[in-house]
Short mmCIF file of C-alpha atoms in Angstrom, two decimals:
data_model
loop_
_atom_site.label_atom_id
_atom_site.label_comp_id
_atom_site.label_asym_id
_atom_site.label_seq_id
_atom_site.Cartn_x
_atom_site.Cartn_y
_atom_site.Cartn_z
CA MET A 354 0.00 0.00 0.00
CA ASN A 355 1.10 3.58 -0.62
CA VAL A 356 0.29 7.08 0.59
CA LYS A 357 -2.55 7.48 -1.91
CA THR A 358 -4.20 4.33 -0.56
CA LEU A 359 -3.74 5.62 2.99
CA CYS A 360 -5.52 8.88 2.10
CA LEU A 361 -8.43 6.93 0.60
CA ALA A 362 -8.62 4.79 3.74
CA ILE A 363 -8.92 7.89 5.92
CA LEU A 364 -11.60 9.40 3.67
CA HIS A 365 -13.49 6.10 3.40
CA LYS A 366 -15.47 6.86 6.54
CA ASN A 367 -15.75 10.64 6.60
CA GLU A 368 -14.71 13.71 4.67
CA THR A 369 -12.00 15.78 6.31
CA THR A 370 -9.41 18.47 5.73
CA GLY A 371 -5.96 18.00 4.28
CA TYR A 372 -4.50 19.10 7.59
CA GLU A 373 -6.36 16.38 9.49
CA ILE A 374 -5.41 13.75 6.91
CA ARG A 375 -1.76 14.71 7.27
CA LYS A 376 -2.01 14.66 11.06
CA MET A 377 -3.71 11.23 11.16
CA SER A 378 -1.18 9.83 8.67
CA THR A 379 1.97 10.97 10.44
CA GLU A 380 1.13 11.03 14.15
CA GLY A 381 -2.43 9.73 14.57
CA GLU A 382 -4.08 6.33 14.39
CA PHE A 383 -3.25 5.78 10.70
CA ALA A 384 0.47 6.28 11.31
CA TYR A 385 0.60 2.61 12.38
CA PHE A 386 -0.26 1.29 8.91
CA VAL A 387 1.77 3.00 6.16
CA ASP A 388 4.97 5.02 6.38
CA ALA A 389 3.87 8.46 5.18
CA SER A 390 6.18 11.45 5.45
CA TYR A 391 4.82 14.83 6.46
CA GLY A 392 5.37 16.28 2.98
CA SER A 393 3.88 13.38 1.03
CA ILE A 394 0.19 13.86 1.90
CA TYR A 395 -0.76 16.95 -0.09
CA PRO A 396 0.92 15.74 -3.32
CA ALA A 397 -0.92 12.41 -2.92
CA LEU A 398 -4.24 14.21 -2.44
CA ALA A 399 -3.56 16.35 -5.52
CA ARG A 400 -2.92 13.24 -7.64
CA LEU A 401 -6.06 11.57 -6.29
CA GLU A 402 -8.11 14.62 -7.23
CA VAL A 403 -6.72 14.64 -10.77
CA GLU A 404 -7.54 10.94 -11.06
CA GLY A 405 -11.11 11.53 -9.89
CA MET A 406 -10.66 9.54 -6.68
CA VAL A 407 -11.42 12.48 -4.40
CA THR A 408 -13.05 15.87 -4.64
CA SER A 409 -12.36 18.98 -2.62
CA ARG A 410 -14.10 22.17 -1.65
CA VAL A 411 -12.97 25.30 0.12
CA GLU A 412 -14.76 26.31 3.29
CA GLN A 413 -14.41 29.84 4.63
CA GLN A 414 -13.78 30.31 8.34
CA GLU A 415 -14.47 33.51 10.20
CA GLY A 416 -11.25 35.05 11.43
CA ARG A 417 -9.19 32.12 10.16
CA PRO A 418 -7.75 30.98 6.83
CA ALA A 419 -10.08 28.99 4.57
CA LYS A 420 -9.78 25.23 4.80
CA LYS A 421 -9.88 22.64 2.04
CA VAL A 422 -12.16 19.67 2.73
CA TYR A 423 -11.67 16.40 0.83
CA SER A 424 -14.27 13.72 0.10
CA ILE A 425 -13.88 10.31 -1.50
CA THR A 426 -15.73 9.63 -4.76
CA GLU A 427 -17.37 6.37 -5.77
CA LYS A 428 -14.41 5.75 -8.08
CA GLY A 429 -12.06 6.32 -5.16
CA ARG A 430 -14.07 4.00 -2.93
CA GLU A 431 -13.96 1.24 -5.55
CA SER A 432 -10.22 1.78 -6.07
CA PHE A 433 -9.57 1.51 -2.34
CA HIS A 434 -11.60 -1.68 -2.02
CA GLN A 435 -9.74 -3.19 -4.98
CA SER A 436 -6.38 -2.31 -3.42
CA LEU A 437 -7.23 -4.50 -0.43
CA PHE A 438 -7.13 -7.55 -2.71
CA ASN A 439 -3.48 -6.88 -3.58
CA ASP A 440 -0.70 -8.83 -1.88
CA LEU A 441 0.36 -7.12 1.34
CA ASP A 442 3.87 -5.84 1.90
CA ASP A 443 5.87 -7.22 4.80
CA ASP A 444 5.63 -5.24 8.02
CA ASP A 445 8.49 -2.77 8.31
CA PHE A 446 9.99 -2.88 11.78
CA ARG A 447 13.19 -1.17 12.91
CA SER A 448 14.40 -0.60 16.46
CA GLU A 449 17.37 1.33 17.80
CA PHE A 450 16.66 -0.36 21.11
CA LEU A 451 17.37 -3.80 19.62
CA LEU A 452 20.63 -2.54 18.11
CA PHE A 453 21.59 -1.32 21.58
CA ALA A 454 20.65 -4.67 23.12
CA ARG A 455 22.75 -6.54 20.57
CA PHE A 456 25.87 -4.83 21.91
CA ALA A 457 24.94 -4.98 25.59
CA ALA A 458 28.03 -7.09 26.32
CA ASP A 459 30.23 -4.08 25.48
CA LEU A 460 28.34 -1.64 27.70
CA PRO A 461 28.19 -0.93 31.46
CA ALA A 462 25.48 -2.82 33.30
CA SER A 463 23.98 0.38 34.73
CA LEU A 464 23.39 1.76 31.25
CA VAL A 465 21.80 -1.48 30.08
CA ARG A 466 19.44 -1.45 33.07
CA LYS A 467 18.57 2.18 32.38
CA ARG A 468 17.77 1.56 28.69
CA LEU A 469 15.66 -1.49 29.53
CA ALA A 470 13.66 0.50 32.05
CA GLU A 471 13.19 3.34 29.56
CA ARG A 472 11.99 0.90 26.94
CA MET A 473 9.39 -0.57 29.31
CA VAL A 474 8.06 2.92 30.05
CA CYS A 475 7.93 3.69 26.33
CA ILE A 476 5.96 0.51 25.60
CA SER A 477 3.57 1.23 28.46
CA CYS A 478 2.94 4.73 27.07
CA GLU A 479 2.19 3.26 23.63
CA MET A 480 -0.30 0.85 25.20
CA GLU A 481 -2.00 3.73 26.99
CA LYS A 482 -2.28 5.65 23.70
CA ILE A 483 -3.96 2.67 22.07
CA GLU A 484 -6.35 2.28 24.99
CA GLU A 485 -7.36 5.93 24.59
CA MET A 486 -8.56 5.15 21.06
CA ARG A 487 -11.40 3.03 22.39
CA GLY A 488 -14.92 4.42 22.34
CA ASN A 489 -14.46 6.64 19.29
CA ASP A 490 -17.24 5.12 17.17
CA LEU A 491 -15.13 2.02 16.49
CA SER A 492 -16.14 -0.94 14.36
CA GLU A 493 -15.52 -4.55 15.36
CA GLY A 494 -12.59 -4.54 12.95
CA ASP A 495 -11.16 -1.45 14.64
CA LEU A 496 -11.38 -3.16 18.04
CA TRP A 497 -9.66 -6.28 16.68
CA VAL A 498 -6.79 -4.14 15.41
CA LEU A 499 -6.48 -2.31 18.74
CA ASN A 500 -6.36 -5.59 20.64
CA TYR A 501 -3.75 -6.94 18.21
CA GLY A 502 -1.56 -3.90 18.85
CA LEU A 503 -1.98 -4.24 22.61
CA ALA A 504 -1.10 -7.93 22.46
CA CYS A 505 2.10 -7.29 20.46
CA LEU A 506 3.24 -4.52 22.78
CA GLY A 507 2.33 -6.59 25.84
CA VAL A 508 4.50 -9.48 24.68
CA ALA A 509 7.44 -7.11 24.20
CA HIS A 510 6.87 -5.55 27.62
CA ASP A 511 6.61 -8.95 29.33
CA HIS A 512 9.71 -10.24 27.56
CA ILE A 513 11.80 -7.34 28.82
CA ALA A 514 10.39 -7.66 32.34
CA THR A 515 11.05 -11.41 32.43
CA HIS A 516 14.47 -11.45 30.77
CA MET A 517 15.90 -8.09 31.82
CA ASN A 518 18.49 -9.66 34.11
CA ASP A 519 19.69 -11.96 31.32
CA LEU A 520 20.76 -8.97 29.23
CA VAL A 521 22.21 -7.10 32.20
CA ALA A 522 24.29 -10.18 33.04
CA LEU A 523 26.01 -9.90 29.67
CA ALA A 524 27.05 -6.30 30.32
CA GLN A 525 30.27 -5.00 31.86
CA PRO A 526 30.26 -4.48 35.65
CA ASP A 527 30.49 -0.87 36.77
CA ASP A 528 30.96 1.00 40.02
CA GLU A 529 28.48 0.52 42.86
CA GLN A 530 27.06 4.06 42.74
CA SER A 531 26.23 3.80 39.03
CA ALA A 532 24.56 0.47 39.64
CA ASP A 533 22.47 1.96 42.47
CA ASP A 534 21.41 4.88 40.27
CA ALA A 535 20.40 2.54 37.46
CA THR A 536 18.47 0.31 39.84
CA SER A 537 16.37 3.27 40.96
CA VAL A 538 15.58 4.04 37.32
CA ALA A 539 14.64 0.41 36.71
CA ASN A 540 12.08 0.41 39.53
CA VAL A 541 9.32 1.81 37.33
CA LYS A 542 5.73 0.69 37.39
CA PRO A 543 4.46 -0.71 34.10
CA ALA A 544 1.29 0.70 32.58
CA THR A 545 -1.91 -1.26 31.96
CA ASN A 546 -1.40 -5.02 32.07
CA VAL A 547 -1.84 -6.34 28.56
CA LYS A 548 -3.97 -9.29 29.60
CA SER A 549 -6.57 -7.13 31.30
CA ALA A 550 -6.42 -4.58 28.48
CA VAL A 551 -6.98 -7.09 25.71
CA ASN A 552 -9.65 -9.04 27.57
CA THR A 553 -11.67 -5.91 28.32
CA GLN A 554 -14.81 -5.98 26.20
CA PRO A 555 -15.78 -2.38 25.41
CA ALA A 556 -19.35 -1.41 24.73
CA ALA A 557 -20.38 -1.97 21.14
CA ALA A 558 -20.09 1.12 18.98
CA GLU A 559 -23.42 2.61 18.03
#
């Protein structure tokens, strides 16, 4: 899938502005699906409009600049549906954290503990962000995707919590004070437990 397909996916449910499409594509809920750069959205929307996949109109706003609102056409809707039959690309996953972990044996144990604790906090924050997406007029498919994301993050969080000491044991010993400082950083409370989060059955969307 490409950026044009991502724009059609966003417009499939509701019309919206180019600004909102760009925001949802780069930092919102649709940022999880396709890698879209900040500057790629408006050119994609322009091509879609030329191809008859979307239409746009300008809405005046009192005391503010006019906004451009995009809507999907029937041709665009059909094109999006057809794109879902195409073979899917492999998921693209990269992690600086895993590169760090690979070289843990060359690093001081206090730093390894610190990075592991930071990663657990980061994962917990991501889980909280996903939980906050519940209740926003979600379909059953939306809920399935949210639970999938929570499950993946939960496994990563649990793996670090369970095997943290294994990685620290590979690291180089350091002075006692550094170790004490790192231990205090490592004593962080994880966010929502993934099992309770995934098993929570939210009210059906109206």
